[in-house]
Coordinates of C-alpha atoms in Angstrom, one line a residue:
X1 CA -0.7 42.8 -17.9
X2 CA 0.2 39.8 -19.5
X3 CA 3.8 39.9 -18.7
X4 CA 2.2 39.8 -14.6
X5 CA -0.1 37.3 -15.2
X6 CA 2.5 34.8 -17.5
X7 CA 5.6 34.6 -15.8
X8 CA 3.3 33.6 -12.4
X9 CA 1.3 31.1 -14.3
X10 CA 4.7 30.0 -15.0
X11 CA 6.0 29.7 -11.7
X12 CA 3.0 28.4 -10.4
X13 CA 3.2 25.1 -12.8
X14 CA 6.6 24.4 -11.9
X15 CA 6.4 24.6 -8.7
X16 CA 3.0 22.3 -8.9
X17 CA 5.3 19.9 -10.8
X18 CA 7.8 20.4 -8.2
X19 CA 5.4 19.8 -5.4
X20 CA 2.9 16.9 -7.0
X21 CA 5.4 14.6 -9.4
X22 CA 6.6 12.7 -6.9
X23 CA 3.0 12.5 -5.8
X24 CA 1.4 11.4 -9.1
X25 CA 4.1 8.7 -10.1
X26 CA 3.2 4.9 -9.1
X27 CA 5.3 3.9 -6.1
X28 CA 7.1 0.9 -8.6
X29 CA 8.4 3.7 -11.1
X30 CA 9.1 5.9 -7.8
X31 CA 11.3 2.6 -6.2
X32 CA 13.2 1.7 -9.7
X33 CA 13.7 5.8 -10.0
X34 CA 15.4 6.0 -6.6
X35 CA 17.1 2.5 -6.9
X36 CA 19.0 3.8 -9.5
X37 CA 19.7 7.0 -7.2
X38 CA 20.9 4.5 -4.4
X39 CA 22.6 2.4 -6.7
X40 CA 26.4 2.1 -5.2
X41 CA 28.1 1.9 -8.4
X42 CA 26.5 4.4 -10.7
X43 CA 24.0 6.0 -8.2
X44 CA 23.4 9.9 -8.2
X45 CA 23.9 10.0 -4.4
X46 CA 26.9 8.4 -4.2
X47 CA 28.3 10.6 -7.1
X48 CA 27.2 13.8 -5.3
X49 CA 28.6 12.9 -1.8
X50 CA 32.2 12.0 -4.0
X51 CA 32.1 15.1 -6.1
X52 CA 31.1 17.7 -2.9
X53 CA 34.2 15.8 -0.8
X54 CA 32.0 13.5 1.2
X55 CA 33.3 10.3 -0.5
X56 CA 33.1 8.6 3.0
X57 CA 29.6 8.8 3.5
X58 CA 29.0 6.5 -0.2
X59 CA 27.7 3.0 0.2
X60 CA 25.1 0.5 -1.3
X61 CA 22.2 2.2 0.4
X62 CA 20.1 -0.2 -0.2
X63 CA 22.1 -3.0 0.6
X64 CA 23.2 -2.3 4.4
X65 CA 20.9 -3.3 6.5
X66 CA 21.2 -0.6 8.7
X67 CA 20.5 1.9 5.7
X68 CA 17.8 0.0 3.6
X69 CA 14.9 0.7 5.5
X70 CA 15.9 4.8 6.2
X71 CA 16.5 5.1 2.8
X72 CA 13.3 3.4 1.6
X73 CA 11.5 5.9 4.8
X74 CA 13.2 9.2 2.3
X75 CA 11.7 7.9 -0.6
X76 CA 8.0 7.5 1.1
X77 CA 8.3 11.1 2.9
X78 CA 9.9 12.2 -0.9
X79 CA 6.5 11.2 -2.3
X80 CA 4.5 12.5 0.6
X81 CA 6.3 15.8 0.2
X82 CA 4.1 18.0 -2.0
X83 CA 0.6 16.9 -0.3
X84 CA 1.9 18.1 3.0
X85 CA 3.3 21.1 2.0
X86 CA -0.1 21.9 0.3
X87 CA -1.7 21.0 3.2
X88 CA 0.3 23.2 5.8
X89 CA 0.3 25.9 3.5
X90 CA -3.4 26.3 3.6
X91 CA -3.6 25.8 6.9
X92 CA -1.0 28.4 7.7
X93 CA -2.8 31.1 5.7
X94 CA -6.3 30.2 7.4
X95 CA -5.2 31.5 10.9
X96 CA -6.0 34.9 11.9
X97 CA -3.3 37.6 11.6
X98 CA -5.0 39.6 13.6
X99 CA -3.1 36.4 16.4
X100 CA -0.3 37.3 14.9
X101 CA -0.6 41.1 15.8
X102 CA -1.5 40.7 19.0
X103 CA 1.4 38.8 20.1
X104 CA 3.5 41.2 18.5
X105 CA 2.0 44.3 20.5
X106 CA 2.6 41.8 23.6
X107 CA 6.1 41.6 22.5
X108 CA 6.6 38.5 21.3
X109 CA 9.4 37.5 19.1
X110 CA 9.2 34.7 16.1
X111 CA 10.0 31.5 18.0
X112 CA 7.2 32.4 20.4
X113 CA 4.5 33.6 17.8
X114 CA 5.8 30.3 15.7
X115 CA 5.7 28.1 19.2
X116 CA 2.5 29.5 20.6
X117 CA 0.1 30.1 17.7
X118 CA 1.3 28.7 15.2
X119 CA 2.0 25.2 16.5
X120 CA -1.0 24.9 18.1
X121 CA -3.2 26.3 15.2
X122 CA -1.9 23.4 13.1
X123 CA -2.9 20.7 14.9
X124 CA -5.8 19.7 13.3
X125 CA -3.8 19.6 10.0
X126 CA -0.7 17.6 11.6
X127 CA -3.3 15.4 13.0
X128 CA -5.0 14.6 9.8
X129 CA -1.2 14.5 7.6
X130 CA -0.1 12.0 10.0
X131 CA -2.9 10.1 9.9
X132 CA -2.7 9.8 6.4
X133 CA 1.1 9.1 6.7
X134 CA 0.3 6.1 8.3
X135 CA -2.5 4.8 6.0
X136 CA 0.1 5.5 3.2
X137 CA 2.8 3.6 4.9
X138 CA 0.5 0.4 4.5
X139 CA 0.8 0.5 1.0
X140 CA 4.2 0.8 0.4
X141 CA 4.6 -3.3 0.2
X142 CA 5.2 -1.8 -4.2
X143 CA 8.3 0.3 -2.8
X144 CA 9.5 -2.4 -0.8
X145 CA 9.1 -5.2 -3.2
X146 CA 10.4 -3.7 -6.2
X147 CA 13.5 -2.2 -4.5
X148 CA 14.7 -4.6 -1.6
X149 CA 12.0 -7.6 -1.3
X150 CA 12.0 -7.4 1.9
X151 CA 16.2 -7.6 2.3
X152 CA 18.8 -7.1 3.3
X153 CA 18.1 -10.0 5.7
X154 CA 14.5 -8.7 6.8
X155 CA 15.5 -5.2 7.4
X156 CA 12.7 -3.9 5.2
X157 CA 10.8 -6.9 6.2
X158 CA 7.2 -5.5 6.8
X159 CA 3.5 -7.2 7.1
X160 CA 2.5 -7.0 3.2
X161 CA 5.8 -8.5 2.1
X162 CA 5.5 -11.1 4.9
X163 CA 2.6 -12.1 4.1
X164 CA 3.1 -11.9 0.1
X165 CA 6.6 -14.2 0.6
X166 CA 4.2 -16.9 3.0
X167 CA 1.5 -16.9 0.7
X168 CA 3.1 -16.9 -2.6
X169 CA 6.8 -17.8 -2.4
X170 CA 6.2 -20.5 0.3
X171 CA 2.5 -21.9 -0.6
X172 CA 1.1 -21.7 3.3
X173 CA -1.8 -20.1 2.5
X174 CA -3.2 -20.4 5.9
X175 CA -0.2 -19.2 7.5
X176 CA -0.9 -15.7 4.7

């Protein structure tokens, strides 16, 4: 009995640290963590894509401005990650499987179960997640600043750092 109940206790904290680290750690710690991941010289990405053969596909991710803002766009879905997988895993396990039986009985195979009830059950929950995305996305101005400032050019130019470069770097405070 205890050997049943331990090991899953086990595997249910690391998969909760799996899932909600990335949630729980401030977006600044979460932007100098990944800039060093990005980093073009001694970055973990660039040293996995030259050790697996995929040398070509290296660069200064961060630096490109046709890179910056996708890679800033992994970090924010990186730290969004665990909550929606929580969220669509409850919401999976709510629907009926008595659904699920029925359609099988009427022959259906797993895309169709998966396109016509499951999709459609989870609306309400993809509704609310990317809902929430976008509320989250405002305050990424933390991510931004601390990684890129807004650069290359303005390629991760958004509203928050616009407004914190007009009001603070520039001094028109009307303008911010």
């Amino acid at each position: 009995v205890v050997l049943t109940l331990a090991f899953p206790l086990m595997a249910g904290l690391l998969l909760s640290a799996i899932y909600f680290i990335p949630r729980t750690i401030p977006l600044v710690v979460a932007g100098i963590i990944w800039g060093w991941i990005y980093n073009p010289i001694f970055g973990l990405l660039n040293f996995v894509l030259d050790s697996v053969g995929l040398g070509s596909l290296t660069g200064a991710w961060l630096a490109e401005p046709n890179s910056a803002l996708f890679s800033l766009n992994v970090v924010g879905a990186w730290t969004f990650f665990g909550f929606c997988v929580l969220i669509y895993l409850a919401a999976i396990q709510s629907i009926d499987p008595s659904l699920y039986e029925a359609a099988e009985i009427d022959g259906a195979k797993w895309w169709r179960k998966f396109r016509d009830i499951t999709i459609p059950m989870l609306r309400n929950s993809t509704l609310f997640l990317g809902l929430y995305a976008a509320i989250e996305a405002m305050r990424f101005f933390d991510l931004i600043w601390v990684t890129t400032q807004g650069g290359p050019g303005y390629a991760t130019e958004v509203l928050t750092t616009h407004v914190y470069k007009a009001f603070f770097l520039v001094g028109d405070f009307g303008y911010a």
